[in-house]
Amino acid sequence: MNSSTLQTPIEYLKGVGLSRAEVLKKDLGIYCFEDLLKHFPYKYIDRTRFYKIKEINADLPYVQVLARLTSKEILGEKHTKRLVVQAIDDTGTIELVWFQGIKWIEKTLILGKVYILFGKPGMFNGKAQMAHPEAEPFGIETQRKGNLTLQPAYNSTEKLKQFGLDSKGLQKLIAQLIDQHLKDIHENLPLYILNKFKLADRAIAYRNIHFPADAIILNEATHRLKFEEFFLLQLKLLKNKQLQTQKFKGNIFNIVGNYFNEFYHHKLPYTLTNAQKRVLKEIRQDTQRGSQMNRLLQGDVGSGKTVVALMSMLIAIDNGFQTCLMAPTEILANQHYQTIKELVGDDFVEVGLLTGSTPKKNRKVLHENLENGNLKILIGTHALIEDKVQFKNLGFVVIDEQHRFGVEQRARLWAKNNIPPHVLVMTATPIPRTLAMTLYGDLDISIIDELPVGRKPIETLHLYENQRLRMFGFMKQEIAKGRQVYVVYPLIKESETLDLKNLTEGVEVMSIEFPLPQYRISVVHGKLKPVEKQFEMDRFIKGETQIMVATTVIEVGVNIPNASVMVIENAERFGLSQLHQLRGRVGRGAEQSYCILISNHKLSRDGKIRLDTMVKTNNGFEIAEIDLQLRGPGNIEGTQQSGVLDLKVANLVTDQQLLIMVRVCVINIFEKDPQLVSPENQILHQTLKSKNDGVSWDKIS
Ligand code: ADP
Ligand code: MG
């Protein structure tokens, strides 16, 4: 795209000026010509067909009819004053009514002439009617003005309307921009790609998405621009991936030594699933290549990601490197620490824990052991990167539940070594395929698509609030069998006090229903200090309490196999992935586990779908797709930092196939011509360089 012209500040467009420019910037984020060009219609009004008057009914959207004016008169007084015009075609009569601008309109309408009447139809006394239609004399002139097409409708704001920039006003500006600057919209895709995928020319596509002559032309234009959006995003992601591989030499882990073998043969308490083995192999291959690994590990809740991470770390240690594992919360970090300590046993490998609550004294020892290389595995929260932690030789980093970490933080970890460590990112629950391709498009992806054998699927039940007694009874049954129960309350940031109130009331009810000394209850919420939280968690872990009442602090990763019931209060207030993540806290032992979703009687449509989905399936990959459909990418964690939200035409839900196709296409381009040196790919250098292409690139890398 010709940056010099299309980057021109919007105030310089004829008819805009300073004050309109101000509002365009503020209300719509339109700063330059190109921004306006990319202010696409949100819908089109079909002006390609004319309705006959007898076809009209009140259920129709905006329609146009071709009719001859037969009478006009001003009726009523003061507030009821109105202009009523009768018009006919060969099928009937329609009544047109105006309440405003009466005098002027009355003057301009010419009786006996045929008009194009456009508006929202209604019925009054069994007669077709239109209030405030657009009325335009029919003639050759109308056709030339391109009015008999799909008419674009643009988002505007109250403020913009005051400046004459309603949908129509914007349309005029855009029409003028396209008239004057069509030649400045340059192609950015190689010709052979255009041919191969039968894509419309770029400038034409821009014109036609705003002013399509018909639905077919609109489709062609939209398709081309969707392709372009996905293409640019993938081009940059894959280019970045390539750069990382070239720029960063990677540590080479060429031996599998004692640490790994000893663990594998003598300590691992179960057989790995095939999926776990496959992923380990993928990581092995990556870390022998001599370039830095950036890999995303996707697996459903309980699929056993932790042990894969640990075994990868052991290989790093075998090769003389230190490793670290970063978790999003202290509880999780603690738990990983416990799990890993337990898995590796005593006198095997030095494992340390560093969180916000690590005492100064311990910190000092940790720092020393990190710097002299004795400490091989450091587990912690983001204290790991904020702290002035220095490793002797950090070679492998695991980031658990990455979406809570900024990408920027990932980069800070790299900076802790001359040669950046290999990075393994683990997601808490699966993310949809299209999101993985865009959000993590610069990472390689490994998938654990298999649960350890012998897991019984969790049974999920949806109960309404007034069925709570039934639930209490069930809880008692399970507790009598020696099981433990979670009861979770939603936590919504905006009203933490309210949530706490919910939880406190819940605890009160519960302590009457489950009285001491027979029953004991742990309570964990965000207002507790980390040590207090840990204390309560520990009581539950040790089995001293049978019920754990908590807010969502326990959401991610907590692993207590004896807990077999997960009760979720106000379940309708949770998102799908959160519900699934919470449910994943049970079903970790050999016992049959249950998830009970308690909700209000009043459910929104989406709320109902969420709960039904939970009852219907345990499959996290399936749930992730439905979640994306319900919420759209904008509300899914992590997307804010990616280029995903800048997609204006393409849609991650409905355009999945296209995205997959485009990604393959870009991968092929890089495979055939890694440096894009061939003449036909020259254009892509320009494309990669262009800044304002809808992808906020600095935020991604
Ligand atoms: P997640 O993928 O959700 O992080 P975890 O790593 O916490 O899952 O593993 C869930 C549970 O499954 C743990 O209790 C772990 O010990 C167990 N586990 C992991 N791999 C296997 C396996 N191959 N066979 C049996 N149990 C396993
Ligand atoms: Mg986990």
XYZ file of C-alpha atoms and ligand atoms in Angstrom:
729
model
C 0.000 0.000 0.000
C 1.269 3.434 -0.831
C 2.030 4.596 2.629
C 2.743 8.184 1.721
C -0.763 8.774 0.415
C -2.965 6.495 2.436
C -1.231 7.447 5.663
C -2.319 11.049 5.119
C -4.017 12.393 8.245
C -7.766 12.259 7.917
C -8.252 16.025 8.313
C -6.778 16.448 4.846
C -9.528 14.503 3.170
C -11.837 16.890 1.362
C -14.936 17.502 3.412
C -13.422 16.480 6.718
C -11.511 19.321 8.288
C -10.246 19.709 11.809
C -13.362 19.373 13.928
C -14.752 16.338 12.099
C -11.290 14.782 12.151
C -11.224 15.210 15.903
C -14.415 13.189 16.332
C -13.429 10.575 13.762
C -10.251 9.965 15.698
C -11.870 9.928 19.073
C -14.990 7.932 18.288
C -13.865 5.540 15.585
C -10.085 5.489 15.807
C -9.846 6.818 12.270
C -6.608 8.772 12.002
C -5.661 8.503 8.361
C -7.095 7.725 4.937
C -6.339 4.058 5.353
C -8.241 3.833 8.632
C -11.295 5.230 6.914
C -10.844 2.793 4.064
C -10.897 0.031 6.634
C -14.045 1.256 8.286
C -16.057 -1.479 6.643
C -19.847 -1.603 6.485
C -21.379 -3.681 9.263
C -24.281 -4.620 7.024
C -25.772 -3.964 3.637
C -29.230 -2.959 2.735
C -30.496 -4.740 -0.307
C -31.399 -2.171 -2.897
C -30.990 -4.524 -5.781
C -34.610 -5.540 -5.848
C -37.895 -3.743 -5.818
C -40.844 -5.033 -3.858
C -44.365 -4.913 -5.128
C -46.705 -3.093 -2.784
C -48.837 -6.170 -2.228
C -45.736 -8.115 -1.113
C -45.097 -5.719 1.705
C -45.692 -6.607 5.312
C -44.460 -5.316 8.637
C -41.989 -8.177 9.111
C -39.794 -7.101 6.248
C -36.573 -5.166 6.877
C -35.821 -2.067 4.834
C -37.194 -2.459 1.332
C -37.682 -0.324 -1.704
C -40.662 -0.010 -3.919
C -41.155 1.739 -7.190
C -44.377 3.722 -7.077
C -46.149 6.723 -8.597
C -47.230 9.511 -6.261
C -50.949 10.144 -6.498
C -51.752 12.555 -3.674
C -50.161 14.555 -0.909
C -51.698 16.459 1.950
C -50.684 17.899 5.289
C -52.920 16.667 8.090
C -53.306 17.359 11.799
C -52.282 20.294 13.954
C -49.181 21.110 15.914
C -47.933 17.862 17.425
C -49.963 15.632 15.154
C -49.043 17.546 12.050
C -47.886 15.246 9.298
C -47.451 14.918 5.582
C -49.355 11.986 4.092
C -48.638 10.898 0.554
C -50.316 8.136 -1.417
C -48.411 6.156 -4.003
C -49.409 3.275 -6.244
C -47.946 0.538 -8.366
C -49.811 -2.104 -10.342
C -50.526 -4.147 -7.212
C -51.779 -1.654 -4.653
C -51.440 1.551 -2.692
C -48.893 2.548 -0.100
C -49.139 5.421 2.318
C -46.045 7.487 3.069
C -45.879 9.600 6.202
C -43.520 12.322 7.323
C -43.586 14.010 10.707
C -40.585 16.230 10.248
C -39.324 18.515 7.541
C -42.884 18.440 6.269
C -42.957 21.686 4.350
C -39.770 21.134 2.474
C -40.518 17.565 1.559
C -44.024 18.430 0.474
C -42.577 20.957 -1.926
C -40.051 18.612 -3.496
C -42.343 15.652 -4.102
C -43.880 15.784 -7.547
C -47.258 14.161 -8.068
C -47.547 11.833 -11.029
C -43.851 10.976 -10.986
C -42.411 7.516 -10.236
C -40.220 7.391 -7.133
C -37.898 4.921 -5.542
C -39.241 4.732 -2.015
C -36.947 3.180 0.510
C -37.727 2.513 4.150
C -38.925 0.177 6.833
C -42.431 -0.946 5.909
C -45.293 -1.151 8.350
C -48.985 -1.912 8.194
C -51.674 0.461 9.331
C -55.363 -0.373 9.075
C -54.478 -3.194 6.731
C -52.664 -0.829 4.448
C -48.971 -0.744 3.580
C -47.199 2.222 5.048
C -43.748 3.741 5.336
C -42.664 6.432 7.755
C -39.943 8.796 6.634
C -38.870 6.877 3.565
C -36.062 8.037 1.344
C -37.810 9.188 -1.775
C -35.947 9.689 -4.976
C -37.325 10.235 -8.455
C -36.625 7.213 -10.603
C -34.568 7.759 -13.742
C -31.332 7.082 -15.535
C -29.669 9.389 -13.050
C -30.403 7.049 -10.114
C -28.759 4.167 -11.823
C -25.641 6.155 -12.477
C -25.359 7.120 -8.839
C -25.054 3.465 -8.043
C -28.016 3.512 -5.781
C -29.550 0.332 -7.056
C -27.045 -1.851 -5.260
C -26.333 -3.265 -1.846
C -26.209 -0.131 0.183
C -23.551 -0.108 2.897
C -24.444 0.749 6.465
C -21.685 2.082 8.690
C -21.298 2.251 12.422
C -21.426 5.794 13.627
C -21.892 7.527 16.963
C -24.159 10.235 18.362
C -21.298 12.673 18.320
C -20.441 11.886 14.708
C -24.068 12.301 13.730
C -23.973 15.821 15.124
C -21.187 16.463 12.656
C -23.207 15.087 9.786
C -21.370 11.813 9.813
C -24.142 9.294 10.173
C -23.993 6.167 8.057
C -24.878 8.128 4.940
C -22.341 10.832 5.726
C -19.590 8.286 6.212
C -20.614 6.576 3.018
C -20.124 9.813 1.116
C -16.664 10.334 2.584
C -15.615 6.811 1.782
C -17.000 6.988 -1.731
C -14.984 10.107 -2.313
C -11.849 8.590 -0.817
C -12.140 5.578 -3.068
C -12.844 7.700 -6.128
C -9.729 9.747 -5.548
C -7.339 7.163 -4.218
C -8.172 3.812 -5.768
C -4.833 3.948 -7.569
C -3.014 4.299 -4.263
C -4.253 0.965 -2.990
C -1.494 -1.352 -4.101
C -1.492 -5.090 -4.333
C 0.318 -6.819 -1.468
C -0.011 -10.474 -2.419
C 2.047 -12.235 -5.088
C 0.355 -12.682 -8.431
C 0.681 -16.453 -8.320
C -1.211 -16.532 -5.033
C -3.960 -14.360 -6.475
C -4.250 -16.726 -9.401
C -4.020 -19.887 -7.408
C -6.716 -18.883 -4.954
C -8.733 -16.864 -7.469
C -8.551 -13.736 -5.373
C -9.865 -10.363 -6.397
C -7.467 -7.497 -6.997
C -6.827 -5.570 -3.805
C -8.011 -2.116 -4.828
C -11.107 -3.539 -6.453
C -11.810 -5.575 -3.342
C -11.674 -2.444 -1.211
C -14.032 -0.660 -3.542
C -16.440 -3.546 -3.738
C -16.636 -4.269 -0.054
C -17.899 -0.731 0.386
C -19.973 -0.482 -2.755
C -20.887 -3.919 -4.047
C -23.059 -4.103 -7.118
C -24.469 -7.397 -5.979
C -24.035 -10.208 -3.488
C -21.604 -12.205 -5.614
C -19.269 -9.274 -6.032
C -19.503 -8.558 -2.323
C -18.532 -12.136 -1.547
C -15.507 -11.960 -3.794
C -14.350 -8.758 -2.182
C -14.884 -10.009 1.355
C -13.134 -13.260 0.607
C -10.097 -11.479 -0.765
C -9.836 -9.205 2.265
C -10.298 -12.058 4.722
C -7.597 -13.982 2.931
C -5.365 -10.941 3.127
C -5.919 -10.476 6.861
C -5.129 -14.067 7.681
C -2.245 -14.048 5.243
C -0.560 -11.023 6.782
C -0.974 -12.379 10.287
C 0.475 -15.748 9.333
C 3.236 -14.218 7.239
C 4.406 -12.230 10.219
C 3.998 -14.998 12.758
C 5.869 -17.492 10.638
C 8.496 -14.946 9.716
C 9.002 -14.258 13.382
C 9.285 -17.945 14.081
C 11.913 -18.184 11.393
C 13.810 -15.206 12.783
C 13.825 -16.703 16.250
C 15.298 -19.882 14.914
C 17.939 -17.982 13.024
C 18.670 -15.332 15.584
C 18.789 -17.478 18.645
C 21.146 -20.342 18.728
C 19.765 -23.019 20.957
C 21.467 -25.139 23.517
C 21.933 -28.625 22.184
C 20.755 -31.410 24.436
C 22.427 -34.336 22.790
C 22.517 -36.773 25.632
C 19.924 -38.596 27.608
C 21.730 -39.338 30.818
C 21.390 -40.529 34.366
C 18.808 -38.091 35.556
C 16.361 -38.994 32.843
C 17.044 -42.717 32.850
C 17.039 -43.088 36.595
C 13.712 -41.286 36.754
C 12.191 -43.108 33.844
C 13.175 -46.575 34.977
C 13.014 -46.296 38.738
C 10.872 -43.408 39.824
C 8.046 -42.850 37.357
C 5.027 -44.365 39.143
C 3.024 -45.185 36.010
C 3.463 -45.891 32.324
C 3.401 -42.881 30.084
C 0.528 -42.616 27.664
C 1.408 -42.793 23.987
C 0.573 -39.137 23.643
C 2.978 -38.232 26.441
C 5.710 -40.286 24.772
C 5.092 -38.655 21.444
C 5.317 -35.167 22.921
C 8.529 -36.023 24.731
C 9.948 -37.177 21.447
C 8.950 -33.918 19.802
C 10.686 -31.974 22.530
C 13.747 -34.205 22.249
C 13.987 -33.511 18.537
C 13.556 -29.787 19.031
C 16.257 -29.508 21.631
C 18.866 -31.298 19.552
C 18.537 -29.032 16.593
C 20.745 -26.177 17.693
C 18.029 -23.570 17.560
C 15.851 -22.333 20.348
C 12.698 -24.294 21.000
C 9.430 -22.418 21.415
C 6.763 -24.984 21.871
C 3.200 -24.912 23.062
C 1.977 -27.975 24.896
C -1.771 -28.398 24.685
C -3.552 -31.037 26.623
C -6.827 -31.447 28.377
C -7.108 -31.068 32.123
C -5.559 -34.091 33.800
C -3.823 -35.333 30.675
C -0.489 -35.353 32.481
C 1.389 -32.338 31.232
C 3.392 -31.913 34.428
C 5.335 -35.119 34.129
C 6.179 -34.353 30.506
C 7.534 -31.017 31.637
C 9.559 -32.639 34.390
C 11.070 -35.261 32.118
C 12.058 -32.611 29.592
C 13.712 -30.714 32.397
C 15.635 -33.810 33.419
C 17.076 -34.069 29.915
C 18.220 -30.460 30.180
C 19.849 -31.275 33.509
C 21.517 -34.309 31.969
C 23.118 -31.894 29.554
C 24.455 -29.688 32.295
C 21.757 -27.043 32.395
C 19.476 -25.580 35.003
C 15.739 -25.407 34.522
C 12.797 -23.496 35.878
C 9.057 -23.817 35.948
C 6.880 -20.763 36.215
C 3.301 -20.945 37.479
C 0.666 -18.205 37.584
C -0.175 -18.422 41.297
C 1.583 -19.241 44.538
C -0.759 -22.121 45.237
C 0.127 -23.658 41.934
C 3.811 -23.045 42.324
C 3.675 -24.682 45.739
C 1.826 -27.570 44.330
C 4.182 -28.115 41.445
C 6.957 -28.001 43.974
C 5.327 -30.684 46.118
C 4.442 -32.855 43.121
C 7.884 -32.669 41.633
C 9.650 -33.198 44.955
C 7.539 -36.270 45.439
C 8.127 -37.593 41.939
C 11.890 -37.202 42.050
C 12.284 -38.357 45.644
C 15.157 -37.526 47.988
C 18.825 -37.139 47.153
C 18.219 -37.087 43.443
C 18.103 -33.581 42.118
C 18.051 -30.215 43.858
C 14.640 -28.537 43.603
C 13.893 -25.023 44.883
C 10.788 -22.910 45.341
C 10.710 -19.157 44.905
C 7.530 -17.149 45.340
C 6.520 -13.806 46.729
C 6.361 -15.289 50.202
C 9.756 -16.934 50.228
C 11.553 -15.480 53.282
C 14.623 -13.344 52.679
C 16.908 -15.840 54.327
C 15.805 -18.669 52.024
C 16.015 -16.380 49.053
C 19.649 -15.727 49.730
C 20.425 -19.422 49.802
C 18.420 -19.945 46.626
C 20.282 -17.178 44.852
C 23.613 -18.653 45.818
C 22.664 -22.104 44.694
C 21.348 -20.773 41.428
C 24.492 -18.833 40.738
C 26.831 -21.687 41.549
C 24.690 -24.071 39.527
C 23.778 -26.481 42.334
C 20.079 -25.807 42.100
C 18.809 -27.649 39.038
C 15.085 -27.081 39.163
C 13.608 -23.788 40.305
C 9.866 -23.601 40.644
C 8.052 -20.363 41.254
C 5.689 -17.605 40.327
C 6.604 -14.530 38.324
C 8.882 -13.730 41.253
C 11.213 -15.790 39.090
C 11.552 -13.042 36.572
C 10.968 -10.019 38.723
C 13.550 -11.047 41.231
C 17.166 -10.391 40.496
C 17.551 -14.091 39.993
C 20.691 -15.105 38.164
C 21.186 -18.608 36.899
C 24.538 -20.095 36.209
C 23.247 -21.782 33.134
C 19.528 -21.720 32.477
C 18.712 -24.064 29.620
C 15.042 -24.925 29.798
C 11.990 -22.999 30.906
C 8.494 -24.301 31.434
C 5.658 -21.809 31.629
C 2.522 -23.361 33.044
C -0.865 -21.950 32.099
C 0.742 -19.354 29.925
C -2.262 -17.227 29.140
C -1.833 -15.468 32.427
C 1.675 -14.447 31.577
C 2.313 -11.654 29.171
C 4.388 -12.453 26.149
C 6.687 -9.723 27.318
C 7.425 -11.664 30.479
C 8.382 -14.636 28.378
C 10.948 -12.453 26.669
C 12.385 -11.347 29.993
C 13.124 -14.920 30.872
C 15.097 -15.356 27.715
C 17.224 -12.437 28.638
C 18.546 -14.363 31.586
C 21.043 -16.207 29.417
C 23.320 -15.498 26.489
C 21.825 -18.356 24.607
C 18.117 -18.168 25.345
C 16.680 -21.232 27.047
C 14.276 -23.548 25.324
C 10.725 -22.627 26.206
C 7.813 -24.957 26.762
C 4.468 -23.240 27.272
C 1.628 -25.286 28.722
C -1.996 -24.236 28.449
C -4.449 -24.893 31.272
C -7.178 -26.128 28.997
C -7.101 -26.651 25.272
C -7.555 -23.616 23.126
C -9.426 -23.685 19.821
C -7.457 -24.544 16.762
C -7.869 -21.186 15.073
C -6.787 -19.368 18.206
C -3.745 -21.571 18.559
C -2.806 -20.752 14.987
C -3.052 -17.049 15.551
C -2.287 -16.514 19.215
C 0.559 -18.981 19.249
C 1.207 -19.073 15.540
C 4.916 -18.555 16.101
C 5.191 -21.552 18.399
C 5.312 -25.200 17.473
C 2.431 -27.114 18.912
C 2.372 -30.436 20.714
C -0.892 -32.023 21.716
C -1.641 -34.604 24.392
C -4.914 -35.970 23.126
C -5.237 -38.924 25.430
C -5.951 -39.298 29.136
C -4.095 -41.804 31.339
C -5.821 -45.175 31.281
C -8.393 -46.057 33.898
C -9.795 -42.551 34.253
C -13.511 -42.650 34.720
C -15.245 -39.791 32.939
C -16.579 -37.252 35.421
C -20.352 -37.272 35.711
C -21.779 -33.793 35.479
C -25.137 -32.717 36.776
C -26.967 -29.413 36.561
C -29.197 -28.540 39.530
C -31.215 -25.434 40.285
C -30.801 -23.579 43.555
C -33.870 -25.075 45.161
C -32.430 -28.555 44.691
C -29.556 -27.817 47.036
C -30.764 -30.252 49.695
C -30.336 -33.066 47.230
C -26.781 -31.933 46.732
C -26.052 -31.823 50.477
C -27.288 -35.370 50.758
C -25.037 -36.450 47.961
C -22.039 -34.691 49.494
C -22.616 -36.539 52.751
C -22.711 -39.860 50.947
C -19.393 -39.200 49.267
C -17.772 -37.904 52.442
C -18.953 -41.049 54.232
C -17.003 -43.006 51.616
C -13.909 -41.064 52.608
C -13.991 -38.666 49.681
C -13.514 -34.906 49.755
C -15.583 -32.151 48.208
C -14.882 -28.752 46.674
C -17.501 -26.035 46.739
C -16.584 -23.120 44.511
C -18.030 -19.644 44.344
C -17.504 -17.286 41.424
C -15.129 -14.449 41.791
C -15.766 -11.408 39.766
C -13.212 -8.671 40.082
C -15.637 -5.786 40.021
C -17.432 -6.873 43.131
C -15.069 -8.783 45.308
C -16.949 -7.800 48.421
C -20.174 -9.168 47.041
C -18.476 -12.427 46.155
C -17.019 -12.686 49.580
C -20.483 -12.144 50.995
C -21.788 -14.977 48.829
C -19.027 -17.192 49.987
C -19.386 -16.258 53.639
C -23.110 -16.937 53.555
C -22.404 -20.202 51.811
C -19.974 -21.191 54.524
C -22.561 -20.343 57.185
C -25.206 -22.525 55.583
C -22.696 -25.246 55.042
C -21.451 -25.263 58.630
C -25.001 -25.799 59.822
C -25.542 -28.572 57.321
C -22.132 -30.098 57.989
C -21.544 -29.550 61.703
C -18.415 -30.135 63.735
C -16.922 -32.398 64.906
C -18.037 -34.833 62.238
C -17.270 -32.454 59.374
C -14.513 -29.916 58.912
C -14.397 -27.176 56.327
C -11.473 -25.322 54.757
C -12.152 -21.865 53.402
C -9.911 -20.257 50.790
C -10.437 -16.919 49.067
C -8.515 -14.096 47.498
C -8.499 -11.887 50.580
C -6.363 -14.340 52.536
C -2.610 -13.957 52.729
C -0.670 -16.572 50.754
C 0.465 -18.330 53.944
C -3.096 -18.483 55.205
C -4.249 -19.877 51.880
C -1.528 -22.441 51.928
C -2.420 -23.416 55.488
C -6.037 -24.056 54.550
C -5.020 -25.902 51.385
C -2.675 -28.077 53.383
C -5.401 -29.076 55.825
C -7.482 -30.210 52.897
C -4.599 -31.965 51.171
C -3.830 -33.863 54.363
C -7.469 -34.887 54.647
C -8.021 -32.982 57.888
C -10.946 -31.201 56.286
C -13.503 -32.838 54.046
C -14.921 -29.783 52.398
C -13.057 -27.009 50.728
C -15.094 -23.884 50.138
C -13.239 -21.567 47.822
C -13.358 -18.880 45.218
C -11.679 -19.600 41.943
C -8.173 -19.453 43.388
C -8.246 -23.226 43.124
C -9.198 -23.088 39.505
C -5.983 -23.921 37.816
C -3.905 -27.000 38.315
C -4.677 -27.975 41.876
C -4.277 -31.715 42.217
C -5.893 -33.574 45.096
C -6.812 -37.069 43.879
C -9.027 -37.902 46.862
C -11.402 -35.058 46.064
C -14.220 -36.555 44.052
C -16.961 -33.950 44.043
C -16.826 -30.474 42.581
C -19.789 -28.288 43.402
C -19.919 -25.027 41.500
C -22.265 -22.385 42.873
C -23.704 -19.745 40.533
C -22.351 -21.851 37.740
C -24.096 -19.636 35.208
C -21.664 -16.867 36.075
C -18.598 -18.819 34.972
C -17.193 -19.059 31.491
C -16.953 -22.432 29.807
C -13.227 -22.873 29.989
C -13.306 -21.900 33.633
C -16.026 -24.443 34.363
C -14.067 -27.101 32.572
C -10.886 -26.170 34.384
C -12.712 -26.311 37.724
C -14.265 -29.647 36.916
C -10.790 -30.901 36.118
C -9.918 -30.601 39.811
C -11.775 -33.856 40.395
C -11.512 -37.139 38.559
C -7.827 -37.302 39.317
C -7.937 -40.493 41.342
C -9.355 -43.925 40.671
C -12.800 -43.102 42.089
C -15.850 -42.090 40.102
C -16.046 -38.301 40.345
C -18.860 -35.835 40.032
C -19.357 -32.237 39.109
C -22.521 -30.503 40.279
C -23.411 -27.211 38.662
C -25.810 -25.140 40.713
C -27.542 -22.282 38.956
C -30.233 -19.726 39.249
C -33.559 -20.552 37.593
C -33.173 -17.607 35.295
C -30.603 -18.527 32.693
C -29.531 -16.538 29.676
C -29.418 -18.368 26.367
C -25.627 -18.556 26.504
C -25.682 -19.570 30.155
C -27.948 -22.460 29.288
C -25.703 -23.530 26.410
C -22.671 -23.426 28.689
C -24.235 -25.621 31.346
C -25.684 -28.014 28.773
C -22.291 -28.309 27.129
C -20.687 -29.171 30.448
C -23.267 -31.852 31.118
C -22.880 -33.244 27.615
C -19.119 -33.504 27.212
C -15.848 -33.895 29.088
C -13.753 -33.135 26.055
C -11.778 -29.931 26.534
C -11.024 -29.491 22.844
C -14.728 -29.604 22.034
C -15.540 -27.238 24.879
C -12.916 -24.784 23.704
C -14.528 -24.555 20.274
C -17.958 -23.911 21.722
C -16.477 -21.332 24.065
C -14.994 -19.450 21.146
C -18.307 -19.551 19.315
C -20.148 -18.155 22.302
C -17.707 -15.478 23.338
C -15.766 -14.550 20.260
C -12.011 -14.128 20.396
C -12.129 -10.748 22.104
C -13.188 -12.178 25.425
C -10.753 -15.013 25.569
C -7.713 -14.530 27.719
C -4.525 -13.767 25.918
C -6.084 -12.456 22.737
C -5.622 -8.850 23.741
C -1.933 -9.153 23.126
C -2.200 -10.662 19.707
C -3.150 -9.444 16.293
C -6.305 -11.507 16.442
C -8.483 -8.677 17.612
C -7.367 -6.474 14.768
C -9.056 -8.770 12.310
C -11.770 -6.665 10.756
C -13.274 -8.897 8.114
C -12.078 -12.377 8.914
C -13.724 -14.299 11.713
C -11.994 -16.974 13.743
C -15.189 -18.909 14.253
C -16.772 -18.859 10.839
C -13.629 -18.717 8.726
C -11.743 -21.651 10.219
C -11.276 -23.434 6.925
C -9.891 -20.339 5.283
C -7.408 -19.768 8.104
C -6.144 -23.325 7.901
C -5.765 -23.002 4.159
C -3.940 -19.687 4.421
C -1.570 -20.983 7.070
C -0.638 -23.952 4.903
C -0.181 -21.582 1.988
C 2.235 -19.369 3.949
C 4.123 -22.354 5.354
C 4.611 -23.558 1.771
C 5.911 -20.195 0.675
C 8.549 -20.217 3.430
C 9.463 -23.806 2.727
C 10.065 -23.184 -0.944
C 11.688 -19.805 -0.526
C 12.767 -19.220 3.095
C 14.328 -15.820 2.452
C 11.673 -14.777 -0.034
C 14.310 -14.064 -2.646
C 12.477 -15.237 -5.736
C 11.182 -12.387 -7.920
C 7.596 -13.483 -7.528
C 7.903 -13.160 -3.746
C 9.549 -9.723 -3.821
C 6.242 -8.123 -3.093
C 6.157 -9.880 0.276
C 9.151 -7.928 1.548
C 7.174 -4.773 1.065
C 4.177 -6.395 2.698
C 6.209 -7.467 5.705
C 7.605 -3.996 6.079
C 4.346 -2.129 5.857
C 3.338 -1.062 9.287
C -0.262 -0.221 9.337
C -1.653 -3.511 8.131
C -3.946 -4.354 10.986
C -1.421 -6.444 12.863
C 0.094 -4.877 15.923
C 3.298 -6.669 15.444
C 5.348 -5.150 18.199
C 2.860 -6.641 20.615
C 3.329 -10.145 19.328
C 7.018 -10.812 19.117
P -2.489 -31.539 33.743
O -2.216 -31.912 32.319
O -3.891 -31.093 33.938
O -1.494 -30.567 34.281
P -1.311 -33.313 35.633
O 0.033 -33.218 35.086
O -1.617 -32.563 36.866
O -2.367 -32.904 34.525
O -1.675 -34.846 35.802
C -2.914 -35.246 36.304
C -2.785 -36.500 37.119
O -2.507 -37.609 36.276
C -1.664 -36.460 38.130
O -2.156 -36.978 39.332
C -0.593 -37.353 37.542
O 0.157 -37.990 38.520
C -1.391 -38.346 36.751
N -0.731 -38.902 35.570
C 0.007 -38.244 34.669
N 0.432 -39.066 33.693
C -0.077 -40.281 33.964
C -0.001 -41.563 33.330
N 0.663 -41.731 32.197
N -0.650 -42.570 33.907
C -1.341 -42.416 35.042
N -1.438 -41.245 35.703
C -0.832 -40.175 35.178
Mg -1.372 -28.738 35.209
